[in-house]
Coordinates of C-alpha atoms and ligand atoms in Angstrom, one line a residue:
Chain A
M1 CA 97.4 76.6 117.9
T2 CA 96.4 74.9 114.7
E3 CA 97.1 76.0 111.2
A4 CA 93.5 76.8 110.5
Q5 CA 93.1 79.5 113.2
P6 CA 93.9 83.1 112.2
V7 CA 97.1 84.2 113.7
A8 CA 97.9 87.8 114.8
G9 CA 100.4 89.3 112.3
V10 CA 99.5 86.9 109.5
P11 CA 96.7 88.1 107.3
R12 CA 94.9 85.4 105.4
R13 CA 95.6 87.3 102.2
L14 CA 97.7 90.3 101.5
L15 CA 95.6 93.1 100.2
W16 CA 96.1 96.9 99.8
S17 CA 94.4 99.0 102.5
R18 CA 93.9 102.7 103.1
A19 CA 96.0 104.3 105.7
E20 CA 95.0 107.7 107.1
V21 CA 97.7 110.0 108.6
V22 CA 96.7 110.8 112.2
S23 CA 99.8 112.7 113.3
L24 CA 103.4 113.4 112.4
R25 CA 106.5 113.6 114.7
D26 CA 110.0 114.8 113.8
D27 CA 112.6 112.4 115.2
T28 CA 115.7 113.9 113.7
P29 CA 116.3 116.6 111.0
R30 CA 115.9 113.8 108.3
V31 CA 113.6 111.4 110.0
R32 CA 109.8 111.7 110.6
S33 CA 107.4 109.3 112.2
L34 CA 103.9 108.9 110.8
T35 CA 101.0 107.6 113.0
L36 CA 98.4 106.0 110.9
A37 CA 94.9 104.6 111.2
V38 CA 94.5 101.6 109.0
A39 CA 91.1 100.2 108.3
D40 CA 90.7 96.5 109.4
W41 CA 94.3 96.2 110.6
P42 CA 94.7 92.5 111.5
G43 CA 97.4 93.1 114.1
H44 CA 101.1 92.5 113.7
L45 CA 104.3 91.1 115.4
A46 CA 107.2 93.2 116.4
G47 CA 109.7 93.3 113.5
Q48 CA 107.2 93.1 110.6
H49 CA 107.0 95.6 107.8
V50 CA 104.4 97.0 105.4
D51 CA 104.6 97.8 101.7
V52 CA 103.6 101.4 100.8
R53 CA 102.3 102.2 97.4
L54 CA 102.0 105.7 95.9
T55 CA 100.1 106.3 92.7
A56 CA 100.7 109.4 90.6
E57 CA 97.8 111.1 88.7
D58 CA 99.1 109.5 85.5
G59 CA 98.8 106.1 87.1
Y60 CA 102.5 105.6 87.7
Q61 CA 103.1 103.6 90.9
A62 CA 106.1 103.4 93.3
Q63 CA 106.3 100.8 96.0
R64 CA 108.7 100.6 99.0
S65 CA 108.9 98.6 102.3
Y66 CA 108.8 100.3 105.7
S67 CA 109.1 98.6 109.1
I68 CA 106.4 98.9 111.7
A69 CA 107.8 101.0 114.6
S70 CA 104.8 100.6 116.9
P71 CA 104.4 97.5 119.1
P72 CA 101.6 95.0 118.6
E73 CA 99.8 96.4 121.6
A74 CA 99.5 100.0 120.1
P75 CA 96.1 100.9 118.7
L76 CA 97.6 102.9 115.8
L77 CA 100.3 102.0 113.4
E78 CA 103.6 104.0 113.4
L79 CA 106.1 104.1 110.6
T80 CA 109.4 106.0 110.9
V81 CA 110.9 107.2 107.6
E82 CA 114.3 108.6 106.8
T83 CA 114.4 111.2 104.0
I84 CA 116.6 110.1 101.1
S85 CA 117.0 113.4 99.4
D86 CA 116.8 112.2 95.7
G87 CA 114.4 109.4 96.6
E88 CA 111.1 108.6 94.9
V89 CA 109.0 107.7 97.9
S90 CA 110.6 108.7 101.2
P91 CA 110.6 112.6 100.6
Y92 CA 106.9 112.3 99.9
L93 CA 106.2 110.4 103.1
T94 CA 108.3 112.7 105.3
G95 CA 107.7 116.1 103.5
E96 CA 104.3 116.1 101.8
L97 CA 101.9 114.1 103.9
R98 CA 99.7 116.0 106.4
P99 CA 97.2 114.7 109.0
G100 CA 94.1 113.5 107.2
D101 CA 95.9 112.5 104.1
I102 CA 95.4 108.9 102.8
F103 CA 97.7 106.5 101.0
E104 CA 97.9 102.8 100.3
L105 CA 99.7 100.1 102.3
R106 CA 99.6 96.4 102.7
G107 CA 100.7 94.2 105.6
P108 CA 101.8 93.1 108.0
I109 CA 104.5 91.4 106.0
G110 CA 107.2 88.9 107.0
G111 CA 107.2 86.3 109.7
Y112 CA 110.9 85.8 109.9
F113 CA 112.4 88.9 111.4
V114 CA 110.0 89.0 114.4
W115 CA 110.4 88.7 118.1
S116 CA 108.0 88.3 120.9
E117 CA 108.6 88.3 124.7
R118 CA 107.6 84.6 124.7
Q119 CA 110.8 83.7 122.8
P120 CA 113.3 82.5 125.4
G121 CA 116.9 83.8 125.6
P122 CA 118.6 87.1 125.9
L123 CA 117.9 89.6 123.2
V124 CA 120.6 91.3 121.2
L125 CA 119.6 94.0 118.8
I126 CA 122.1 95.6 116.4
G127 CA 120.9 98.4 114.3
G128 CA 122.3 101.1 111.9
G129 CA 120.4 104.3 111.0
S130 CA 116.7 103.6 110.2
G131 CA 117.5 99.9 110.8
V132 CA 116.6 100.7 114.4
V133 CA 112.9 100.9 113.4
P134 CA 111.9 97.2 113.7
L135 CA 114.2 96.9 116.7
M136 CA 112.2 99.7 118.4
A137 CA 109.0 97.8 117.9
M138 CA 110.7 94.9 119.7
L139 CA 111.9 97.1 122.6
R140 CA 108.5 98.8 122.9
H141 CA 106.8 95.4 122.9
R142 CA 109.2 94.2 125.5
A143 CA 108.6 97.2 127.8
I144 CA 104.8 96.7 127.6
A145 CA 104.9 92.9 128.0
G146 CA 107.2 93.1 131.0
P147 CA 110.9 92.1 130.4
T148 CA 111.8 88.6 131.5
Q149 CA 115.2 88.4 129.8
P150 CA 118.1 90.8 129.5
A151 CA 118.4 92.9 126.3
L152 CA 121.1 94.8 124.6
L153 CA 120.7 97.4 121.8
V154 CA 123.9 98.3 119.8
Y155 CA 122.9 101.3 117.7
S156 CA 125.1 102.9 115.1
S157 CA 124.3 106.5 114.0
R158 CA 126.3 109.0 112.1
N159 CA 126.2 111.6 114.9
W160 CA 124.3 112.5 118.1
D161 CA 121.6 114.5 116.3
E162 CA 120.8 111.6 113.9
I163 CA 120.0 109.1 116.7
I164 CA 116.4 108.2 116.1
Y165 CA 114.2 107.8 119.2
R166 CA 117.1 109.1 121.3
D167 CA 115.0 110.4 124.3
E168 CA 112.6 107.4 124.3
L169 CA 115.5 104.9 124.3
E170 CA 117.0 106.8 127.2
R171 CA 113.7 106.5 129.1
L172 CA 113.3 102.8 128.3
A173 CA 116.8 102.1 129.6
A174 CA 116.3 104.2 132.7
A175 CA 113.1 102.3 133.6
D176 CA 114.6 98.9 133.0
P177 CA 117.9 97.7 134.6
S178 CA 117.9 94.6 132.3
L179 CA 118.0 96.8 129.2
R180 CA 121.4 98.1 128.0
I181 CA 121.6 100.6 125.2
V182 CA 125.0 101.3 123.6
H183 CA 125.4 104.0 120.9
T184 CA 128.2 104.2 118.4
L185 CA 128.6 107.5 116.5
T186 CA 130.5 106.9 113.3
R187 CA 130.9 110.4 111.8
A188 CA 131.0 113.0 114.5
Q189 CA 130.8 112.9 118.3
P190 CA 129.7 115.5 120.8
Q191 CA 132.5 117.0 122.9
G192 CA 133.6 114.7 125.7
W193 CA 132.0 111.6 124.0
Q194 CA 133.3 108.5 125.8
G195 CA 131.4 105.9 123.7
F196 CA 132.2 104.0 120.5
R197 CA 133.1 106.0 117.4
R198 CA 133.3 103.4 114.7
R199 CA 131.1 101.0 112.8
V200 CA 129.9 97.9 114.6
D201 CA 132.6 95.3 114.5
K202 CA 133.7 92.0 116.1
A203 CA 135.8 93.7 118.8
M204 CA 132.9 95.9 119.8
L205 CA 130.5 92.9 120.2
E206 CA 133.2 91.1 122.1
E207 CA 133.7 94.0 124.5
L208 CA 130.0 94.2 125.1
G209 CA 129.9 90.6 126.2
V210 CA 127.8 89.2 123.3
P211 CA 129.8 85.9 123.0
A212 CA 129.3 85.2 126.7
L213 CA 125.5 85.2 126.5
A214 CA 123.8 81.8 126.7
S215 CA 121.5 81.2 123.7
P216 CA 121.0 84.8 122.6
N217 CA 118.6 85.9 119.9
L218 CA 120.2 88.3 117.6
F219 CA 118.4 90.7 115.3
I220 CA 120.6 92.8 112.9
C221 CA 119.0 95.5 110.7
G222 CA 120.2 98.4 108.7
P223 CA 122.1 99.3 105.5
T224 CA 123.3 96.1 103.8
P225 CA 127.1 96.5 104.4
M226 CA 126.5 97.1 108.1
V227 CA 124.3 94.0 108.4
E228 CA 126.8 91.9 106.5
T229 CA 129.7 93.0 108.8
A230 CA 127.8 92.6 112.1
A231 CA 126.4 89.2 111.1
Q232 CA 129.8 87.9 110.0
A233 CA 131.4 89.2 113.2
S234 CA 128.7 87.4 115.3
V235 CA 129.4 84.1 113.5
E236 CA 133.1 84.6 114.1
L237 CA 132.4 85.1 117.8
G238 CA 130.9 81.6 117.8
I239 CA 127.2 82.5 117.8
D240 CA 125.0 79.9 116.2
A241 CA 124.0 81.2 112.8
A242 CA 120.5 79.9 113.4
R243 CA 120.1 82.4 116.2
I244 CA 121.1 85.4 114.0
K245 CA 118.3 87.0 112.0
T246 CA 119.1 89.8 109.6
E247 CA 117.1 92.3 107.6
R248 CA 118.8 94.5 104.9
F249 CA 117.4 97.9 104.0
G250 CA 119.7 98.4 101.0
P251 CA 122.3 101.1 100.2
S252 CA 124.0 102.7 103.1
G253 CA 123.7 106.4 103.9
G254 CA 127.2 106.7 102.4
Chain B
M1 CA 123.3 99.9 86.8
S2 CA 124.1 96.2 86.7
E3 CA 122.9 93.7 89.3
S4 CA 126.3 93.5 90.9
D5 CA 126.5 97.3 91.6
L6 CA 123.4 97.2 93.8
Q7 CA 123.4 96.6 97.5
P8 CA 121.3 93.5 97.8
L9 CA 118.3 93.3 100.0
D10 CA 117.2 89.9 101.4
G11 CA 114.3 87.5 101.3
N12 CA 112.4 89.6 103.9
A13 CA 111.9 92.2 101.2
A14 CA 110.3 89.7 98.8
A15 CA 107.6 88.8 101.4
G16 CA 105.1 91.2 100.0
L17 CA 105.4 90.2 96.4
L18 CA 105.2 86.5 97.3
G19 CA 102.3 87.2 99.6
E20 CA 100.3 88.3 96.5
M21 CA 100.6 84.7 95.2
F22 CA 100.8 82.5 98.3
W23 CA 98.4 82.7 101.2
R24 CA 101.1 82.2 103.7
D25 CA 104.4 83.8 104.6
M26 CA 107.2 82.4 102.5
T27 CA 110.1 84.0 104.3
T28 CA 110.0 81.5 107.2
A29 CA 110.4 78.6 104.9
T30 CA 113.8 76.7 104.7
G31 CA 115.1 76.2 101.2
I32 CA 117.7 73.9 99.8
C33 CA 119.8 75.5 97.0
A34 CA 119.8 73.4 93.8
G35 CA 123.2 74.8 93.0
C36 CA 125.3 73.9 96.1
G37 CA 122.9 72.0 98.3
S38 CA 123.2 74.3 101.2
E39 CA 120.1 74.8 103.4
G40 CA 119.0 78.1 104.9
P41 CA 116.0 80.4 105.6
F42 CA 114.3 82.0 102.6
A43 CA 114.6 85.3 104.4
E44 CA 118.5 85.1 104.5
A45 CA 118.9 84.8 100.7
R46 CA 120.1 87.8 98.7
L47 CA 117.5 89.8 96.9
F48 CA 118.3 92.0 93.9
A49 CA 115.2 94.0 93.2
S50 CA 114.3 96.5 90.5
A51 CA 111.3 97.9 88.8
M52 CA 111.6 95.1 86.2
G53 CA 111.4 92.3 88.7
S54 CA 113.3 90.5 91.5
V55 CA 116.1 87.9 91.6
L56 CA 116.8 85.9 94.7
R57 CA 120.3 84.4 95.0
C58 CA 121.9 81.8 97.2
P59 CA 124.2 83.5 99.8
H60 CA 126.7 80.7 99.5
C61 CA 127.1 80.0 95.8
D62 CA 125.2 82.9 94.1
N63 CA 122.9 80.4 92.3
V64 CA 119.7 82.1 91.2
L65 CA 117.0 80.6 93.5
L66 CA 114.0 82.5 92.3
R67 CA 113.0 85.1 89.7
A68 CA 109.9 87.1 89.8
A69 CA 108.5 89.7 87.3
R70 CA 105.4 91.6 86.8
T71 CA 104.2 91.0 83.2
P72 CA 101.1 92.3 81.4
R73 CA 99.6 88.8 81.9
G74 CA 100.3 88.8 85.7
V75 CA 103.1 87.9 88.0
W76 CA 105.6 85.4 86.6
L77 CA 107.6 83.2 89.0
D78 CA 110.5 80.8 88.4
M79 CA 111.6 78.9 91.4
Q80 CA 113.8 76.2 89.9
G81 CA 116.9 77.3 91.8
F82 CA 115.3 75.8 94.9
R83 CA 115.7 72.0 95.2
S84 CA 113.0 72.1 97.9
L85 CA 111.3 74.4 100.4
T86 CA 110.2 73.2 103.8
F87 CA 107.5 74.9 105.8
T88 CA 107.6 74.4 109.5
P89 CA 104.8 75.8 111.6
T90 CA 106.2 78.3 114.1
P91 CA 104.2 79.4 117.2
D92 CA 103.9 83.1 116.1
A93 CA 103.8 83.2 112.4
N94 CA 102.8 80.0 110.7
Ligands
FAD1 C1 112.1 95.2 104.7 C2 112.5 96.7 104.6 C3 112.1 97.6 105.6 C4 112.5 98.9 105.5 N1 112.1 99.8 106.5 C5 112.4 101.1 106.5 C6 112.1 102.0 107.6 O1 111.5 101.5 108.6 N2 112.4 103.3 107.5 C7 113.1 103.8 106.4 O2 113.4 105.0 106.3 N3 113.4 103.0 105.3 C8 113.1 101.6 105.4 N4 113.5 100.8 104.3 C9 114.1 101.4 103.1 C10 112.9 101.9 102.2 O3 112.2 100.8 101.7 C11 113.4 102.7 100.9 O4 114.4 101.9 100.3 C12 113.9 104.0 101.2 O5 112.9 104.8 101.9 C13 114.4 104.8 100.0 O6 113.3 104.9 99.1 P1 113.1 106.1 98.1 O7 112.1 105.8 97.2 O8 113.0 107.4 98.9 O9 114.5 106.2 97.4 P2 114.9 105.5 95.9 O10 114.2 106.3 94.9 O11 114.6 104.1 96.0 O12 116.4 105.7 95.9 C14 117.0 107.0 95.5 C15 118.5 106.9 95.5 O13 118.9 106.8 96.9 C16 119.7 105.6 97.1 N5 119.2 105.0 98.4 C17 118.2 104.2 98.6 N6 118.0 104.0 99.9 C18 119.0 104.6 100.5 C19 119.5 104.8 101.9 N7 118.8 104.1 102.9 N8 120.5 105.5 102.1 C20 121.2 106.2 101.1 N9 120.8 106.1 99.8 C21 119.8 105.3 99.5 C22 119.3 104.7 95.9 O14 120.3 103.8 95.6 C23 119.1 105.7 94.8 O15 120.3 106.1 94.3 C24 113.2 99.4 104.4 C25 113.6 98.5 103.4 C26 113.3 97.2 103.5 C27 113.7 96.3 102.4
ZN2 ZN1 123.9 77.6 96.7

């Protein structure tokens, strides 16, 4: 592949396009997924994001980044947005938009936090809250491409009802013996919960066998403090820092 | 709110802004910090973003690597905190 050829996921120039809402799906009480038709979408890689821009009638603009939840193979683009109650942009995306509505976005953006099934080595995904969104694009892509390497998702949520994509993750794991999904519930646990009940830490990753993996590819995404802790723990466990990719979403949900 | 009160993002979040100016993805570049000489991916640097503009800092020594702002004359960019940036073609996103 030469530099001159257009590459999927890398537009020649980043321009604003119109996205039309096709459908909406409630994932949790605070999280909604938007399926979008975007004119002239150039294709993307699992893990990339878009910038969304909203313009008020007086011309005021607000811009935020949202990860792409859909795999490269999907015909329509999916975003999954958590409602930040006093937020400027997220309450509009999750509460106001209806099918047929149009807003501006640009992308795909970012060539660093991306994974494709062609990348050799076991996959370790560590996500917190809405940080699972780009990791879900990777798992969806992996399921479609046909898994060739083992994968582990360690996913931290506040409680059982706030696990985004809960049923789909269960289906993915049931259909694929090489995929392991481990939830940790940090605030509240259902009765009889046997799993982890704390934030992702070094002992957890050790217990899950992460240090024993040969040449793993780690992707860590979520609130900034969670990403810092998990990345630091991974380095302390002896994982080559060059194999650890991180993406910070900003303040934690508290 | 001062810069230090904010939870930083990282270089991934600057990809859109830089994509306005450069016709390639900057986040896969490897940079050398002019402050401490350490080398690392652009995407792993700390980003402090506000409506005023963005500041990218070295994760090792806190040196300001890059400053970007939207001005009435256009986007203003100061990258003197990088000693150098290396762009290696990757198979997926060059
Ligand atoms: C590369 C990237 C990808 C992202 N992908 C996604 C995604 O797929 N889905 C998604 O839901 N979000 C994602 N985000 C976060 C998103 O960009 C916004 O920051 C988020 O939606 C809040 O925007 P807002 O305008 O609603 O709130 P703002 O008006 O920006 O913030 C309002 C208040 O809430 C606080 N706040 C901001 N974010 C949070 C938070 N997460 N938890 C608690 N308090 C917060 C702020 O400090 C402020 O006090 C991503 C961020 C980045 C950098
Ligand atoms: Zn430095």
